[in-house]
């Protein structure tokens, strides 16, 4: 039934690790504003996550949460989101 018909193909893009650093945020913002990216995952424990609040919620893109249990890069570490007193147990 589809022989000879052109079918559209789509490329879905996602900007990953937003909030990891100011440089990552700048690259994500350029990609969003340039129309290359319509989906952004935010690294909640990233050291630069707070600066995303200035523009990302109004950017008109889907926003997802990137859950990270650790940092796989030896030279690039971050601490917990909450202090020990906020964790039950």
PDB file of N, CA and C in Angstrom:
ATOM      1  N   UNK A   1       0.819  -1.200   0.000  1.00  0.00           N
ATOM      2  CA  UNK A   1       0.000   0.000   0.000  1.00  0.00           C
ATOM      3  C   UNK A   1       0.855   1.254   0.000  1.00  0.00           C
ATOM      4  N   UNK A   2       2.092   1.168   0.513  1.00  0.00           N
ATOM      5  CA  UNK A   2       2.948   2.339   0.599  1.00  0.00           C
ATOM      6  C   UNK A   2       3.986   2.397  -0.513  1.00  0.00           C
ATOM      7  N   UNK A   3       3.952   1.484  -1.428  1.00  0.00           N
ATOM      8  CA  UNK A   3       4.941   1.466  -2.502  1.00  0.00           C
ATOM      9  C   UNK A   3       4.877   2.767  -3.299  1.00  0.00           C
ATOM     10  N   UNK A   4       6.027   3.381  -3.502  1.00  0.00           N
ATOM     11  CA  UNK A   4       6.085   4.600  -4.295  1.00  0.00           C
ATOM     12  C   UNK A   4       5.737   5.870  -3.543  1.00  0.00           C
ATOM     13  N   UNK A   5       5.320   5.775  -2.310  1.00  0.00           N
ATOM     14  CA  UNK A   5       4.965   6.972  -1.532  1.00  0.00           C
ATOM     15  C   UNK A   5       6.165   7.441  -0.726  1.00  0.00           C
ATOM     16  N   UNK A   6       6.339   8.738  -0.708  1.00  0.00           N
ATOM     17  CA  UNK A   6       7.395   9.329   0.118  1.00  0.00           C
ATOM     18  C   UNK A   6       6.891   9.388   1.558  1.00  0.00           C
ATOM     19  N   UNK A   7       7.713   8.963   2.476  1.00  0.00           N
ATOM     20  CA  UNK A   7       7.369   9.053   3.886  1.00  0.00           C
ATOM     21  C   UNK A   7       8.308  10.044   4.549  1.00  0.00           C
ATOM     22  N   UNK A   8       7.744  10.894   5.357  1.00  0.00           N
ATOM     23  CA  UNK A   8       8.559  11.879   6.065  1.00  0.00           C
ATOM     24  C   UNK A   8       9.374  11.195   7.140  1.00  0.00           C
ATOM     25  N   UNK A   9      10.573  11.715   7.338  1.00  0.00           N
ATOM     26  CA  UNK A   9      11.431  11.259   8.413  1.00  0.00           C
ATOM     27  C   UNK A   9      11.712  12.450   9.305  1.00  0.00           C
ATOM     28  N   UNK A  10      11.766  12.187  10.577  1.00  0.00           N
ATOM     29  CA  UNK A  10      11.976  13.245  11.547  1.00  0.00           C
ATOM     30  C   UNK A  10      13.225  12.945  12.362  1.00  0.00           C
ATOM     31  N   UNK A  11      13.923  13.977  12.714  1.00  0.00           N
ATOM     32  CA  UNK A  11      15.065  13.876  13.614  1.00  0.00           C
ATOM     33  C   UNK A  11      14.690  14.570  14.918  1.00  0.00           C
ATOM     34  N   UNK A  12      14.674  13.820  15.994  1.00  0.00           N
ATOM     35  CA  UNK A  12      14.356  14.373  17.301  1.00  0.00           C
ATOM     36  C   UNK A  12      15.663  14.673  18.023  1.00  0.00           C
ATOM     37  N   UNK A  13      15.777  15.865  18.532  1.00  0.00           N
ATOM     38  CA  UNK A  13      17.002  16.259  19.230  1.00  0.00           C
ATOM     39  C   UNK A  13      16.692  16.612  20.679  1.00  0.00           C
ATOM     40  N   UNK A  14      17.644  16.346  21.535  1.00  0.00           N
ATOM     41  CA  UNK A  14      17.505  16.690  22.947  1.00  0.00           C
ATOM     42  C   UNK A  14      18.835  17.237  23.444  1.00  0.00           C
ATOM     43  N   UNK A  15      18.782  18.344  24.144  1.00  0.00           N
ATOM     44  CA  UNK A  15      19.977  18.895  24.779  1.00  0.00           C
ATOM     45  C   UNK A  15      20.064  18.269  26.166  1.00  0.00           C
ATOM     46  N   UNK A  16      21.161  17.594  26.429  1.00  0.00           N
ATOM     47  CA  UNK A  16      21.337  16.867  27.675  1.00  0.00           C
ATOM     48  C   UNK A  16      22.283  17.620  28.610  1.00  0.00           C
ATOM     49  N   UNK A  17      22.116  17.412  29.891  1.00  0.00           N
ATOM     50  CA  UNK A  17      23.007  17.951  30.933  1.00  0.00           C
ATOM     51  C   UNK A  17      22.911  19.463  31.124  1.00  0.00           C
ATOM     52  N   UNK A  18      21.792  20.079  30.777  1.00  0.00           N
ATOM     53  CA  UNK A  18      21.630  21.505  31.081  1.00  0.00           C
ATOM     54  C   UNK A  18      21.758  21.680  32.587  1.00  0.00           C
ATOM     55  N   UNK A  19      22.485  22.695  32.996  1.00  0.00           N
ATOM     56  CA  UNK A  19      22.733  22.939  34.408  1.00  0.00           C
ATOM     57  C   UNK A  19      24.072  22.408  34.881  1.00  0.00           C
ATOM     58  N   UNK A  20      24.762  21.659  34.029  1.00  0.00           N
ATOM     59  CA  UNK A  20      26.049  21.084  34.412  1.00  0.00           C
ATOM     60  C   UNK A  20      27.120  22.157  34.578  1.00  0.00           C
ATOM     61  N   UNK A  21      27.039  23.212  33.770  1.00  0.00           N
ATOM     62  CA  UNK A  21      28.003  24.316  33.879  1.00  0.00           C
ATOM     63  C   UNK A  21      27.455  25.511  33.108  1.00  0.00           C
ATOM     64  N   UNK A  22      28.057  26.659  33.311  1.00  0.00           N
ATOM     65  CA  UNK A  22      27.636  27.862  32.580  1.00  0.00           C
ATOM     66  C   UNK A  22      27.867  27.687  31.083  1.00  0.00           C
ATOM     67  N   UNK A  23      28.945  27.025  30.710  1.00  0.00           N
ATOM     68  CA  UNK A  23      29.238  26.815  29.281  1.00  0.00           C
ATOM     69  C   UNK A  23      28.230  25.869  28.636  1.00  0.00           C
ATOM     70  N   UNK A  24      27.852  24.828  29.363  1.00  0.00           N
ATOM     71  CA  UNK A  24      26.822  23.918  28.845  1.00  0.00           C
ATOM     72  C   UNK A  24      25.511  24.679  28.681  1.00  0.00           C
ATOM     73  N   UNK A  25      25.156  25.487  29.673  1.00  0.00           N
ATOM     74  CA  UNK A  25      23.914  26.264  29.591  1.00  0.00           C
ATOM     75  C   UNK A  25      23.923  27.206  28.397  1.00  0.00           C
ATOM     76  N   UNK A  26      25.053  27.839  28.135  1.00  0.00           N
ATOM     77  CA  UNK A  26      25.144  28.758  26.993  1.00  0.00           C
ATOM     78  C   UNK A  26      24.950  27.999  25.684  1.00  0.00           C
ATOM     79  N   UNK A  27      25.533  26.827  25.573  1.00  0.00           N
ATOM     80  CA  UNK A  27      25.376  26.022  24.359  1.00  0.00           C
ATOM     81  C   UNK A  27      23.939  25.548  24.192  1.00  0.00           C
ATOM     82  N   UNK A  28      23.315  25.133  25.281  1.00  0.00           N
ATOM     83  CA  UNK A  28      21.917  24.703  25.228  1.00  0.00           C
ATOM     84  C   UNK A  28      21.031  25.865  24.806  1.00  0.00           C
ATOM     85  N   UNK A  29      21.286  27.027  25.368  1.00  0.00           N
ATOM     86  CA  UNK A  29      20.469  28.195  25.020  1.00  0.00           C
ATOM     87  C   UNK A  29      20.607  28.545  23.538  1.00  0.00           C
ATOM     88  N   UNK A  30      21.826  28.507  23.019  1.00  0.00           N
ATOM     89  CA  UNK A  30      22.024  28.778  21.585  1.00  0.00           C
ATOM     90  C   UNK A  30      21.282  27.759  20.728  1.00  0.00           C
ATOM     91  N   UNK A  31      21.316  26.509  21.123  1.00  0.00           N
ATOM     92  CA  UNK A  31      20.627  25.463  20.365  1.00  0.00           C
ATOM     93  C   UNK A  31      19.114  25.639  20.414  1.00  0.00           C
ATOM     94  N   UNK A  32      18.586  26.020  21.576  1.00  0.00           N
ATOM     95  CA  UNK A  32      17.150  26.256  21.717  1.00  0.00           C
ATOM     96  C   UNK A  32      16.731  27.475  20.902  1.00  0.00           C
ATOM     97  N   UNK A  33      17.431  28.582  21.074  1.00  0.00           N
ATOM     98  CA  UNK A  33      17.069  29.817  20.369  1.00  0.00           C
ATOM     99  C   UNK A  33      17.274  29.696  18.862  1.00  0.00           C
ATOM    100  N   UNK A  34      18.183  28.835  18.430  1.00  0.00           N
ATOM    101  CA  UNK A  34      18.401  28.601  17.007  1.00  0.00           C
ATOM    102  C   UNK A  34      17.424  27.615  16.390  1.00  0.00           C
ATOM    103  N   UNK A  35      16.557  27.025  17.212  1.00  0.00           N
ATOM    104  CA  UNK A  35      15.559  26.103  16.707  1.00  0.00           C
ATOM    105  C   UNK A  35      16.052  24.677  16.499  1.00  0.00           C
ATOM    106  N   UNK A  36      17.261  24.391  16.921  1.00  0.00           N
ATOM    107  CA  UNK A  36      17.817  23.054  16.749  1.00  0.00           C
ATOM    108  C   UNK A  36      17.275  22.069  17.774  1.00  0.00           C
ATOM    109  N   UNK A  37      16.956  22.566  18.959  1.00  0.00           N
ATOM    110  CA  UNK A  37      16.530  21.710  20.066  1.00  0.00           C
ATOM    111  C   UNK A  37      15.159  22.145  20.564  1.00  0.00           C
ATOM    112  N   UNK A  38      14.283  21.164  20.784  1.00  0.00           N
ATOM    113  CA  UNK A  38      12.949  21.442  21.324  1.00  0.00           C
ATOM    114  C   UNK A  38      12.707  20.663  22.618  1.00  0.00           C
ATOM    115  N   UNK A  39      13.763  20.000  23.114  1.00  0.00           N
ATOM    116  CA  UNK A  39      13.649  19.164  24.289  1.00  0.00           C
ATOM    117  C   UNK A  39      14.955  19.287  25.077  1.00  0.00           C
ATOM    118  N   UNK A  40      14.854  19.607  26.361  1.00  0.00           N
ATOM    119  CA  UNK A  40      16.039  19.834  27.189  1.00  0.00           C
ATOM    120  C   UNK A  40      15.932  18.999  28.461  1.00  0.00           C
ATOM    121  N   UNK A  41      16.992  18.282  28.784  1.00  0.00           N
ATOM    122  CA  UNK A  41      17.025  17.585  30.074  1.00  0.00           C
ATOM    123  C   UNK A  41      17.923  18.358  31.028  1.00  0.00           C
ATOM    124  N   UNK A  42      17.408  18.578  32.237  1.00  0.00           N
ATOM    125  CA  UNK A  42      18.094  19.389  33.239  1.00  0.00           C
ATOM    126  C   UNK A  42      18.732  18.475  34.283  1.00  0.00           C
ATOM    127  N   UNK A  43      20.013  18.657  34.492  1.00  0.00           N
ATOM    128  CA  UNK A  43      20.767  17.925  35.495  1.00  0.00           C
ATOM    129  C   UNK A  43      20.554  18.633  36.834  1.00  0.00           C
ATOM    130  N   UNK A  44      19.628  18.118  37.630  1.00  0.00           N
ATOM    131  CA  UNK A  44      19.182  18.814  38.841  1.00  0.00           C
ATOM    132  C   UNK A  44      20.301  19.084  39.828  1.00  0.00           C
ATOM    133  N   UNK A  45      21.292  18.237  39.890  1.00  0.00           N
ATOM    134  CA  UNK A  45      22.382  18.435  40.853  1.00  0.00           C
ATOM    135  C   UNK A  45      23.554  19.204  40.251  1.00  0.00           C
ATOM    136  N   UNK A  46      23.385  19.706  39.033  1.00  0.00           N
ATOM    137  CA  UNK A  46      24.452  20.455  38.391  1.00  0.00           C
ATOM    138  C   UNK A  46      24.702  21.790  39.070  1.00  0.00           C
ATOM    139  N   UNK A  47      25.940  22.231  39.108  1.00  0.00           N
ATOM    140  CA  UNK A  47      26.278  23.470  39.797  1.00  0.00           C
ATOM    141  C   UNK A  47      25.709  24.734  39.160  1.00  0.00           C
ATOM    142  N   UNK A  48      25.267  24.671  37.915  1.00  0.00           N
ATOM    143  CA  UNK A  48      24.743  25.862  37.232  1.00  0.00           C
ATOM    144  C   UNK A  48      23.251  25.749  36.942  1.00  0.00           C
ATOM    145  N   UNK A  49      22.552  24.898  37.673  1.00  0.00           N
ATOM    146  CA  UNK A  49      21.131  24.689  37.396  1.00  0.00           C
ATOM    147  C   UNK A  49      20.293  25.934  37.704  1.00  0.00           C
ATOM    148  N   UNK A  50      20.675  26.713  38.705  1.00  0.00           N
ATOM    149  CA  UNK A  50      19.880  27.886  39.092  1.00  0.00           C
ATOM    150  C   UNK A  50      19.773  28.909  37.968  1.00  0.00           C
ATOM    151  N   UNK A  51      20.820  29.073  37.171  1.00  0.00           N
ATOM    152  CA  UNK A  51      20.759  30.090  36.104  1.00  0.00           C
ATOM    153  C   UNK A  51      19.784  29.711  34.996  1.00  0.00           C
ATOM    154  N   UNK A  52      19.391  28.449  34.900  1.00  0.00           N
ATOM    155  CA  UNK A  52      18.402  28.043  33.895  1.00  0.00           C
ATOM    156  C   UNK A  52      17.032  28.647  34.180  1.00  0.00           C
ATOM    157  N   UNK A  53      16.750  28.893  35.450  1.00  0.00           N
ATOM    158  CA  UNK A  53      15.442  29.423  35.838  1.00  0.00           C
ATOM    159  C   UNK A  53      15.153  30.779  35.213  1.00  0.00           C
ATOM    160  N   UNK A  54      16.183  31.482  34.795  1.00  0.00           N
ATOM    161  CA  UNK A  54      16.003  32.801  34.200  1.00  0.00           C
ATOM    162  C   UNK A  54      15.362  32.750  32.820  1.00  0.00           C
ATOM    163  N   UNK A  55      15.554  31.653  32.075  1.00  0.00           N
ATOM    164  CA  UNK A  55      15.064  31.648  30.691  1.00  0.00           C
ATOM    165  C   UNK A  55      14.410  30.339  30.253  1.00  0.00           C
ATOM    166  N   UNK A  56      14.808  29.213  30.788  1.00  0.00           N
ATOM    167  CA  UNK A  56      14.326  27.931  30.269  1.00  0.00           C
ATOM    168  C   UNK A  56      12.819  27.724  30.401  1.00  0.00           C
ATOM    169  N   UNK A  57      12.175  28.094  31.517  1.00  0.00           N
ATOM    170  CA  UNK A  57      10.727  27.869  31.611  1.00  0.00           C
ATOM    171  C   UNK A  57       9.908  28.618  30.552  1.00  0.00           C
ATOM    172  N   UNK A  58      10.443  29.692  30.018  1.00  0.00           N
ATOM    173  CA  UNK A  58       9.724  30.484  29.007  1.00  0.00           C
ATOM    174  C   UNK A  58      10.228  30.226  27.586  1.00  0.00           C
ATOM    175  N   UNK A  59      11.074  29.228  27.413  1.00  0.00           N
ATOM    176  CA  UNK A  59      11.706  28.993  26.114  1.00  0.00           C
ATOM    177  C   UNK A  59      10.818  28.230  25.139  1.00  0.00           C
ATOM    178  N   UNK A  60       9.707  27.698  25.608  1.00  0.00           N
ATOM    179  CA  UNK A  60       8.799  26.987  24.708  1.00  0.00           C
ATOM    180  C   UNK A  60       9.289  25.608  24.297  1.00  0.00           C
ATOM    181  N   UNK A  61      10.074  24.975  25.165  1.00  0.00           N
ATOM    182  CA  UNK A  61      10.578  23.634  24.883  1.00  0.00           C
ATOM    183  C   UNK A  61      10.113  22.671  25.974  1.00  0.00           C
ATOM    184  N   UNK A  62      10.139  21.389  25.654  1.00  0.00           N
ATOM    185  CA  UNK A  62       9.854  20.368  26.661  1.00  0.00           C
ATOM    186  C   UNK A  62      11.056  20.280  27.594  1.00  0.00           C
ATOM    187  N   UNK A  63      10.780  20.181  28.878  1.00  0.00           N
ATOM    188  CA  UNK A  63      11.842  20.117  29.878  1.00  0.00           C
ATOM    189  C   UNK A  63      11.703  18.804  30.636  1.00  0.00           C
ATOM    190  N   UNK A  64      12.796  18.056  30.680  1.00  0.00           N
ATOM    191  CA  UNK A  64      12.814  16.797  31.421  1.00  0.00           C
ATOM    192  C   UNK A  64      13.857  16.841  32.515  1.00  0.00           C
ATOM    193  N   UNK A  65      13.747  15.922  33.444  1.00  0.00           N
ATOM    194  CA  UNK A  65      14.682  15.836  34.553  1.00  0.00           C
ATOM    195  C   UNK A  65      15.708  14.754  34.256  1.00  0.00           C
ATOM    196  N   UNK A  66      16.971  15.113  34.337  1.00  0.00           N
ATOM    197  CA  UNK A  66      18.071  14.170  34.176  1.00  0.00           C
ATOM    198  C   UNK A  66      18.498  13.773  35.582  1.00  0.00           C
ATOM    199  N   UNK A  67      18.183  12.562  35.960  1.00  0.00           N
ATOM    200  CA  UNK A  67      18.538  12.066  37.285  1.00  0.00           C
ATOM    201  C   UNK A  67      19.948  11.513  37.229  1.00  0.00           C
ATOM    202  N   UNK A  68      20.813  11.996  38.095  1.00  0.00           N
ATOM    203  CA  UNK A  68      22.199  11.537  38.140  1.00  0.00           C
ATOM    204  C   UNK A  68      22.514  11.073  39.555  1.00  0.00           C
ATOM    205  N   UNK A  69      22.955   9.848  39.667  1.00  0.00           N
ATOM    206  CA  UNK A  69      23.318   9.319  40.976  1.00  0.00           C
ATOM    207  C   UNK A  69      24.774   9.576  41.313  1.00  0.00           C
ATOM    208  N   UNK A  70      25.577   9.831  40.289  1.00  0.00           N
ATOM    209  CA  UNK A  70      26.993  10.123  40.509  1.00  0.00           C
ATOM    210  C   UNK A  70      27.530  10.905  39.321  1.00  0.00           C
ATOM    211  N   UNK A  71      28.760  11.334  39.438  1.00  0.00           N
ATOM    212  CA  UNK A  71      29.445  11.998  38.334  1.00  0.00           C
ATOM    213  C   UNK A  71      30.522  11.057  37.827  1.00  0.00           C
ATOM    214  N   UNK A  72      30.454  10.718  36.564  1.00  0.00           N
ATOM    215  CA  UNK A  72      31.423   9.765  36.029  1.00  0.00           C
ATOM    216  C   UNK A  72      32.761  10.387  35.641  1.00  0.00           C
ATOM    217  N   UNK A  73      32.877  11.695  35.757  1.00  0.00           N
ATOM    218  CA  UNK A  73      34.113  12.368  35.367  1.00  0.00           C
ATOM    219  C   UNK A  73      34.965  12.647  36.602  1.00  0.00           C
ATOM    220  N   UNK A  74      36.188  12.123  36.656  1.00  0.00           N
ATOM    221  CA  UNK A  74      37.033  12.292  37.851  1.00  0.00           C
ATOM    222  C   UNK A  74      37.354  13.750  38.187  1.00  0.00           C
ATOM    223  N   UNK A  75      37.502  14.592  37.189  1.00  0.00           N
ATOM    224  CA  UNK A  75      37.882  15.981  37.448  1.00  0.00           C
ATOM    225  C   UNK A  75      36.669  16.900  37.622  1.00  0.00           C
ATOM    226  N   UNK A  76      35.465  16.351  37.510  1.00  0.00           N
ATOM    227  CA  UNK A  76      34.262  17.174  37.549  1.00  0.00           C
ATOM    228  C   UNK A  76      33.263  16.529  38.489  1.00  0.00           C
ATOM    229  N   UNK A  77      33.176  17.030  39.703  1.00  0.00           N
ATOM    230  CA  UNK A  77      32.315  16.455  40.739  1.00  0.00           C
ATOM    231  C   UNK A  77      31.324  17.490  41.248  1.00  0.00           C
ATOM    232  N   UNK A  78      30.251  17.015  41.811  1.00  0.00           N
ATOM    233  CA  UNK A  78      29.293  17.888  42.477  1.00  0.00           C
ATOM    234  C   UNK A  78      28.794  17.173  43.721  1.00  0.00           C
ATOM    235  N   UNK A  79      28.277  17.960  44.636  1.00  0.00           N
ATOM    236  CA  UNK A  79      27.802  17.416  45.895  1.00  0.00           C
ATOM    237  C   UNK A  79      26.326  17.068  45.829  1.00  0.00           C
ATOM    238  N   UNK A  80      25.768  16.628  46.924  1.00  0.00           N
ATOM    239  CA  UNK A  80      24.344  16.281  46.963  1.00  0.00           C
ATOM    240  C   UNK A  80      23.467  17.520  46.840  1.00  0.00           C
ATOM    241  N   UNK A  81      22.228  17.318  46.412  1.00  0.00           N
ATOM    242  CA  UNK A  81      21.276  18.407  46.293  1.00  0.00           C
ATOM    243  C   UNK A  81      20.826  18.863  47.679  1.00  0.00           C
ATOM    244  N   UNK A  82      20.629  17.921  48.593  1.00  0.00           N
ATOM    245  CA  UNK A  82      20.201  18.229  49.960  1.00  0.00           C
ATOM    246  C   UNK A  82      21.288  17.830  50.957  1.00  0.00           C
ATOM    247  N   UNK A  83      21.324  18.515  52.067  1.00  0.00           N
ATOM    248  CA  UNK A  83      22.271  18.178  53.118  1.00  0.00           C
ATOM    249  C   UNK A  83      21.835  16.934  53.884  1.00  0.00           C
ATOM    250  N   UNK A  84      22.719  16.371  54.696  1.00  0.00           N
ATOM    251  CA  UNK A  84      22.397  15.150  55.434  1.00  0.00           C
ATOM    252  C   UNK A  84      21.169  15.263  56.335  1.00  0.00           C
ATOM    253  N   UNK A  85      20.914  16.441  56.872  1.00  0.00           N
ATOM    254  CA  UNK A  85      19.757  16.625  57.752  1.00  0.00           C
ATOM    255  C   UNK A  85      18.418  16.521  57.037  1.00  0.00           C
ATOM    256  N   UNK A  86      18.417  16.683  55.716  1.00  0.00           N
ATOM    257  CA  UNK A  86      17.175  16.621  54.949  1.00  0.00           C
ATOM    258  C   UNK A  86      16.830  15.206  54.497  1.00  0.00           C
ATOM    259  N   UNK A  87      17.719  14.262  54.745  1.00  0.00           N
ATOM    260  CA  UNK A  87      17.512  12.887  54.299  1.00  0.00           C
ATOM    261  C   UNK A  87      17.115  12.023  55.481  1.00  0.00           C
ATOM    262  N   UNK A  88      15.964  11.410  55.378  1.00  0.00           N
ATOM    263  CA  UNK A  88      15.481  10.554  56.458  1.00  0.00           C
ATOM    264  C   UNK A  88      16.315   9.274  56.522  1.00  0.00           C
ATOM    265  N   UNK A  89      16.482   8.767  57.711  1.00  0.00           N
ATOM    266  CA  UNK A  89      17.122   7.470  57.773  1.00  0.00           C
ATOM    267  C   UNK A  89      18.123   7.366  58.813  1.00  0.00           C
TER     268      UNK A  89
END
